[in-house]
XYZ file of N, CA, C and O in Angstrom:
548
model
N 83.874 126.569 116.578
C 82.524 126.066 116.586
C 82.559 124.664 117.177
O 83.435 123.885 116.857
N 81.624 124.325 118.020
C 81.659 123.023 118.662
C 81.258 121.916 117.702
O 80.595 122.152 116.703
N 81.668 120.721 118.051
C 81.410 119.557 117.221
C 79.903 119.350 117.055
O 79.149 119.407 118.003
N 79.481 119.092 115.837
C 78.095 118.804 115.578
C 77.230 120.021 115.284
O 76.096 119.877 114.877
N 77.742 121.222 115.531
C 76.965 122.427 115.228
C 76.994 122.675 113.735
O 77.920 122.291 113.041
N 75.982 123.322 113.269
C 75.907 123.615 111.849
C 76.480 124.993 111.571
O 76.419 125.878 112.405
N 77.023 125.125 110.391
C 77.509 126.427 109.960
C 77.037 126.658 108.534
O 76.845 125.721 107.772
N 76.883 127.893 108.204
C 76.406 128.243 106.877
C 77.581 128.728 106.048
O 78.368 129.548 106.485
N 77.706 128.169 104.857
C 78.725 128.636 103.916
C 78.038 128.864 102.583
O 77.416 127.968 102.039
N 78.154 130.044 102.092
C 77.472 130.504 100.880
C 76.008 130.091 100.942
O 75.305 130.464 101.851
N 75.559 129.278 100.002
C 74.140 128.914 99.953
C 73.847 127.553 100.575
O 72.736 127.055 100.454
N 74.821 126.936 101.201
C 74.592 125.593 101.736
C 74.859 125.569 103.230
O 75.575 126.400 103.773
N 74.272 124.631 103.895
C 74.522 124.405 105.309
C 75.256 123.090 105.434
O 74.837 122.084 104.873
N 76.370 123.090 106.166
C 77.176 121.883 106.339
C 77.250 121.532 107.809
O 77.271 122.404 108.661
N 77.335 120.248 108.101
C 77.549 119.789 109.456
C 79.042 119.504 109.604
O 79.624 118.807 108.789
N 79.659 120.103 110.639
C 81.070 119.842 110.895
C 81.221 118.405 111.366
O 80.393 117.893 112.107
N 82.275 117.766 110.943
C 82.510 116.389 111.377
C 83.844 116.318 112.103
O 84.734 117.125 111.858
N 83.983 115.333 113.006
C 85.252 115.204 113.716
C 86.359 114.789 112.752
O 86.091 114.241 111.689
N 87.579 115.071 113.145
C 88.728 114.684 112.333
C 88.896 113.179 112.416
O 88.850 112.593 113.498
N 89.061 112.549 111.271
C 89.290 111.108 111.228
C 90.654 110.853 110.615
O 91.049 111.508 109.665
N 91.357 109.908 111.187
C 92.596 109.424 110.606
C 92.620 107.922 110.805
O 91.689 107.338 111.370
N 93.659 107.264 110.338
C 93.729 105.807 110.466
C 93.558 105.374 111.921
O 92.843 104.433 112.222
N 94.251 106.059 112.813
C 94.236 105.665 114.224
C 92.848 105.809 114.830
O 92.392 104.937 115.582
N 92.142 106.882 114.519
C 90.803 107.062 115.088
C 89.823 106.049 114.510
O 88.917 105.591 115.208
N 89.995 105.682 113.276
C 89.133 104.667 112.674
C 89.407 103.304 113.312
O 88.484 102.528 113.576
N 90.663 103.021 113.610
C 91.004 101.780 114.315
C 90.366 101.766 115.705
O 89.816 100.745 116.135
N 90.403 102.893 116.406
C 89.756 102.995 117.717
C 88.260 102.712 117.604
O 87.682 102.011 118.443
N 87.642 103.245 116.586
C 86.217 103.022 116.363
C 85.932 101.530 116.192
O 85.016 100.988 116.803
N 86.712 100.875 115.354
C 86.483 99.449 115.098
C 86.801 98.597 116.320
O 86.187 97.547 116.513
N 87.724 99.038 117.161
C 87.994 98.322 118.404
C 86.738 98.304 119.275
O 86.403 97.276 119.869
N 86.043 99.425 119.322
C 84.819 99.507 120.128
C 83.670 98.714 119.499
O 82.833 98.170 120.211
N 83.647 98.641 118.181
C 82.530 97.994 117.486
C 82.713 96.487 117.291
O 81.777 95.724 117.469
N 83.916 96.082 116.880
C 84.154 94.681 116.505
C 85.566 94.248 116.890
O 86.397 93.988 116.025
N 85.868 94.163 118.160
C 87.233 93.889 118.602
C 87.794 92.531 118.168
O 89.002 92.388 118.021
N 86.934 91.563 117.931
C 87.404 90.223 117.581
C 87.369 89.926 116.089
O 87.677 88.810 115.665
N 87.026 90.921 115.278
C 87.018 90.742 113.827
C 88.454 90.685 113.320
O 89.339 91.383 113.817
N 88.692 89.847 112.324
C 90.023 89.768 111.713
C 90.212 91.004 110.848
O 89.389 91.323 109.994
N 91.319 91.707 111.098
C 91.595 92.940 110.371
C 92.791 92.788 109.427
O 92.874 93.472 108.421
N 93.711 91.886 109.752
C 94.886 91.654 108.915
C 95.078 90.150 108.767
O 95.025 89.418 109.758
N 95.303 89.723 107.529
C 95.559 88.308 107.275
C 96.674 88.179 106.249
O 96.689 88.886 105.240
N 97.627 87.319 106.555
C 98.691 87.009 105.608
C 99.045 85.548 105.797
O 99.420 85.130 106.902
N 98.907 84.783 104.748
C 99.103 83.338 104.808
C 98.233 82.783 105.941
O 97.055 83.011 105.954
N 98.839 82.113 106.898
C 98.088 81.544 108.019
C 97.955 82.507 109.198
O 97.265 82.214 110.166
N 98.620 83.610 109.135
C 98.611 84.572 110.236
C 97.371 85.448 110.185
O 97.011 85.976 109.133
N 96.722 85.600 111.330
C 95.536 86.442 111.447
C 95.683 87.339 112.666
O 96.123 86.895 113.717
N 95.295 88.605 112.522
C 95.267 89.533 113.650
C 93.868 90.103 113.763
O 93.291 90.565 112.775
N 93.330 90.080 114.981
C 92.038 90.711 115.222
C 92.243 92.212 115.394
O 93.374 92.683 115.552
N 91.146 92.933 115.393
C 91.218 94.376 115.616
C 91.896 94.647 116.953
O 92.757 95.520 117.060
N 91.527 93.882 117.984
C 92.112 94.073 119.317
C 93.635 93.844 119.293
O 94.397 94.651 119.808
N 94.080 92.761 118.672
C 95.517 92.464 118.598
C 96.259 93.533 117.801
O 97.334 93.989 118.199
N 95.692 93.910 116.670
C 96.308 94.938 115.827
C 96.404 96.253 116.592
O 97.447 96.924 116.584
N 95.337 96.638 117.274
C 95.293 97.868 118.067
C 96.387 97.859 119.128
O 97.106 98.857 119.307
N 96.545 96.739 119.830
C 97.584 96.633 120.872
C 98.981 96.772 120.277
O 99.834 97.471 120.823
N 99.216 96.121 119.150
C 100.530 96.198 118.500
C 100.824 97.622 118.017
O 101.927 98.118 118.164
N 99.819 98.269 117.429
C 99.974 99.643 116.955
C 100.327 100.562 118.119
O 101.238 101.393 118.018
N 99.629 100.426 119.234
C 99.899 101.293 120.387
C 101.293 101.047 120.964
O 101.962 102.007 121.369
N 101.749 99.806 121.003
C 103.117 99.525 121.483
C 104.151 100.138 120.550
O 105.136 100.724 121.005
N 103.932 100.014 119.248
C 104.859 100.627 118.287
C 104.857 102.145 118.399
O 105.916 102.778 118.344
N 103.689 102.733 118.555
C 103.598 104.188 118.707
C 104.361 104.635 119.950
O 105.092 105.635 119.918
N 104.221 103.886 121.047
C 104.949 104.228 122.277
C 106.452 104.115 122.053
O 107.216 104.970 122.518
N 106.879 103.096 121.337
C 108.304 102.934 121.042
C 108.837 104.064 120.182
O 109.936 104.586 120.423
N 108.079 104.452 119.172
C 108.498 105.579 118.328
C 108.552 106.869 119.146
O 109.478 107.667 118.984
N 107.580 107.062 120.027
C 107.565 108.262 120.869
C 108.787 108.295 121.784
O 109.376 109.356 122.006
N 109.192 107.143 122.291
C 110.399 107.078 123.134
C 111.644 107.483 122.360
O 112.616 107.964 122.940
N 111.615 107.271 121.048
C 112.740 107.681 120.192
C 112.661 109.157 119.812
O 113.499 109.652 119.072
N 111.619 109.835 120.280
C 111.482 111.262 119.998
C 110.636 111.579 118.787
O 110.598 112.725 118.340
N 109.946 110.588 118.234
C 109.087 110.828 117.079
C 107.773 111.433 117.559
O 107.164 110.941 118.511
N 107.354 112.504 116.898
C 106.112 113.170 117.277
C 105.434 113.793 116.072
O 105.812 113.533 114.921
N 104.477 114.638 116.357
C 103.674 115.284 115.312
C 104.566 115.983 114.296
O 105.443 116.769 114.646
N 104.328 115.658 113.032
C 105.024 116.305 111.933
C 106.353 115.682 111.556
O 106.901 116.000 110.498
N 106.898 114.807 112.397
C 108.164 114.146 112.060
C 107.939 113.129 110.953
O 106.889 112.485 110.886
N 108.930 112.975 110.092
C 108.849 112.017 108.986
C 109.542 110.724 109.401
O 110.681 110.741 109.865
N 108.814 109.613 109.214
C 109.354 108.285 109.500
C 109.334 107.492 108.203
O 108.273 107.251 107.626
N 110.517 107.115 107.738
C 110.614 106.301 106.539
C 110.307 104.848 106.851
O 110.682 104.342 107.906
N 109.598 104.182 105.940
C 109.285 102.764 106.090
C 109.862 102.023 104.894
O 109.392 102.174 103.774
N 110.914 101.268 105.144
C 111.551 100.479 104.095
C 111.429 99.020 104.504
O 112.315 98.447 105.131
N 110.263 98.466 104.204
C 109.929 97.110 104.630
C 109.369 96.312 103.460
O 108.833 96.880 102.515
N 109.469 95.002 103.600
C 108.788 94.133 102.646
C 107.292 94.192 102.922
O 106.847 94.734 103.942
N 106.507 93.631 102.031
C 105.052 93.634 102.184
C 104.660 92.598 103.237
O 104.671 91.404 102.979
N 104.340 93.093 104.422
C 103.942 92.224 105.522
C 103.145 93.028 106.535
O 103.116 94.256 106.470
N 102.460 92.363 107.463
C 101.592 93.071 108.410
C 102.293 94.162 109.208
O 101.673 95.180 109.524
N 103.555 94.006 109.513
C 104.274 95.025 110.283
C 104.312 96.365 109.559
O 104.363 97.417 110.200
N 104.265 96.345 108.240
C 104.222 97.597 107.484
C 102.964 98.380 107.863
O 103.032 99.571 108.173
N 101.822 97.703 107.858
C 100.569 98.368 108.236
C 100.601 98.848 109.679
O 100.122 99.944 109.987
N 101.150 98.045 110.562
C 101.239 98.436 111.967
C 102.029 99.724 112.121
O 101.653 100.608 112.900
N 103.093 99.853 111.367
C 103.915 101.062 111.452
C 103.225 102.273 110.839
O 103.365 103.389 111.339
N 102.454 102.064 109.788
C 101.676 103.165 109.207
C 100.702 103.707 110.254
O 100.617 104.922 110.484
N 99.993 102.808 110.918
C 99.023 103.227 111.932
C 99.719 103.832 113.154
O 99.218 104.794 113.742
N 100.865 103.284 113.548
C 101.589 103.812 114.713
C 102.075 105.239 114.446
O 101.944 106.114 115.302
N 102.632 105.472 113.264
C 103.072 106.832 112.920
C 101.871 107.768 112.911
O 101.930 108.886 113.444
N 100.772 107.311 112.354
C 99.561 108.116 112.305
C 99.040 108.424 113.701
O 98.578 109.525 113.970
N 99.142 107.476 114.607
C 98.689 107.672 115.993
C 99.433 108.855 116.623
O 98.858 109.611 117.398
N 100.710 109.027 116.271
C 101.527 110.102 116.830
C 101.403 111.415 116.063
O 101.935 112.437 116.490
N 100.734 111.382 114.928
C 100.669 112.571 114.092
C 101.906 112.730 113.234
O 102.136 113.774 112.632
N 102.713 111.669 113.180
C 103.918 111.686 112.353
C 103.531 111.390 110.903
O 102.459 110.857 110.618
N 104.420 111.731 110.001
C 104.224 111.482 108.582
C 104.960 110.201 108.235
O 106.157 110.083 108.484
N 104.244 109.228 107.690
C 104.914 107.998 107.267
C 105.282 108.125 105.797
O 104.515 108.638 104.987
N 106.481 107.698 105.486
C 107.009 107.803 104.132
C 107.345 106.397 103.644
O 108.422 105.878 103.932
N 106.411 105.752 102.939
C 106.691 104.395 102.465
C 107.674 104.423 101.301
O 107.585 105.280 100.417
N 108.615 103.499 101.346
C 109.611 103.375 100.283
C 109.512 101.981 99.680
O 109.356 100.994 100.409
N 109.633 101.904 98.396
C 109.626 100.619 97.716
C 111.010 99.979 97.886
O 112.020 100.579 97.511
N 111.031 98.788 98.438
C 112.316 98.123 98.665
C 113.020 97.761 97.367
O 114.198 97.421 97.364
N 112.331 97.881 96.255
C 112.950 97.587 94.956
C 113.748 98.775 94.401
O 114.454 98.638 93.418
N 113.616 99.948 95.047
C 114.408 101.098 94.610
C 115.880 100.835 94.890
O 116.236 100.055 95.774
N 116.715 101.546 94.182
C 118.149 101.427 94.450
C 118.467 102.144 95.759
O 117.712 103.005 96.221
N 119.593 101.805 96.328
C 120.025 102.448 97.567
C 120.125 103.959 97.390
O 119.714 104.725 98.263
N 120.659 104.397 96.262
C 120.791 105.831 96.015
C 119.427 106.516 95.971
O 119.280 107.642 96.452
N 118.438 105.844 95.395
C 117.105 106.435 95.302
C 116.478 106.608 96.674
O 115.957 107.678 96.993
N 116.503 105.581 97.514
C 115.874 105.769 98.819
C 116.699 106.655 99.726
O 116.152 107.350 100.567
N 118.009 106.695 99.554
C 118.828 107.643 100.326
C 118.423 109.088 99.977
O 118.283 109.933 100.851
N 118.235 109.343 98.688
C 117.838 110.678 98.251
C 116.468 111.050 98.818
O 116.273 112.141 99.349
N 115.500 110.141 98.679
C 114.130 110.412 99.135
C 114.114 110.698 100.631
O 113.510 111.671 101.092
N 114.776 109.866 101.411
C 114.791 110.049 102.865
C 115.500 111.343 103.262
O 115.060 112.044 104.163
N 116.595 111.643 102.584
C 117.312 112.885 102.879
C 116.501 114.110 102.507
O 116.423 115.082 103.267
N 115.873 114.064 101.342
C 115.070 115.192 100.882
C 113.872 115.431 101.807
O 113.498 116.582 102.065
N 113.296 114.341 102.327
C 112.138 114.453 103.222
C 112.553 114.774 104.658
O 111.695 115.004 105.501
N 113.850 114.789 104.911
C 114.379 115.042 106.259
C 113.787 114.081 107.280
O 113.300 114.474 108.338
N 113.834 112.782 106.923
C 113.300 111.745 107.805
C 114.035 111.760 109.138
O 115.264 111.841 109.184
N 113.285 111.696 110.217
C 113.859 111.668 111.556
C 114.287 110.254 111.935
O 115.174 110.069 112.757
N 113.639 109.256 111.342
C 113.979 107.846 111.590
C 113.523 107.031 110.401
O 112.710 107.480 109.586
N 114.064 105.832 110.306
C 113.632 104.891 109.285
C 113.444 103.538 109.956
O 114.276 103.100 110.744
N 112.321 102.911 109.656
C 112.045 101.553 110.127
C 112.289 100.663 108.927
O 111.676 100.843 107.872
N 113.198 99.714 109.091
C 113.652 98.961 107.940
C 113.939 97.511 108.267
O 114.007 97.122 109.434
N 114.111 96.737 107.247
C 114.525 95.343 107.384
C 115.985 95.320 107.824
O 116.756 96.220 107.457
N 116.385 94.307 108.577
C 117.783 94.223 109.032
C 118.802 94.285 107.888
O 119.861 94.886 108.026
N 118.452 93.734 106.757
C 119.409 93.716 105.637
C 119.656 95.089 105.030
O 120.686 95.328 104.414
N 118.711 96.036 105.205
C 118.882 97.375 104.658
C 119.558 98.328 105.643
O 120.144 99.325 105.242
N 119.469 98.061 106.923
C 119.966 98.978 107.960
C 121.438 99.347 107.799
O 121.782 100.530 107.926
N 122.335 98.415 107.535
C 123.751 98.801 107.434
C 124.057 99.751 106.279
O 125.050 100.448 106.297
N 123.179 99.794 105.278
C 123.432 100.657 104.126
C 122.856 102.051 104.289
O 123.017 102.891 103.428
N 122.154 102.300 105.386
C 121.530 103.604 105.587
C 122.437 104.493 106.388
O 122.946 104.145 107.429
N 122.629 105.700 105.896
C 123.373 106.701 106.666
C 122.481 107.927 106.768
O 122.044 108.460 105.790
N 122.160 108.288 107.947
C 121.279 109.431 108.144
C 120.514 109.257 109.440
O 121.106 109.046 110.489
N 119.220 109.298 109.343
C 118.357 109.160 110.520
C 118.554 107.781 111.155
O 118.981 106.846 110.481
N 118.242 107.656 112.437
C 118.384 106.354 113.095
C 117.535 105.286 112.419
O 116.387 105.523 112.073
N 118.130 104.131 112.183
C 117.406 102.986 111.641
C 116.854 102.192 112.807
O 117.572 101.859 113.736
N 115.567 101.941 112.781
C 114.891 101.225 113.856
C 114.574 99.822 113.398
O 114.101 99.611 112.331
C-alpha cells in the first residue's frame, strides 16, 4: 500500500505512516532547524548540522569496515557526545547498536559481546587491548 493511503483494520481506519528511526528524525531536524544546538556537554556545543555531518562520516567509516543492516556494533564508551554520534551512525546503516556500561567487569562485557555476536566494538583506547573478538574501532 502506498504511503499515506488509508487501510481498514477491523472496525477502525488507520493512516499508514513512514518508518522513523533516529537517523530519519535527525534528517528531519536538519531540514527544519540546522543551526539549533542538539548536543551540549560542558562548553562544547554541536548544532544539528554539525552533528549530522559527524554522524554521516562515522556511518561511512563503519560501512567501510563492512558494518551493515543487522550487524551488531558494541559501544563501550564513557558518557560523551561521541556515544550519541555512534548510536545515530549505527542506526543510519540499519545496524544494531549494543551499548555497554563501562563499569561492567571485563568478563561481563566479553560475554555480552560474544553472545550478541558483535561484528565490531567502538571503545575507549584503554579498553581496546583487553578485547578479544570483533575488531575494536
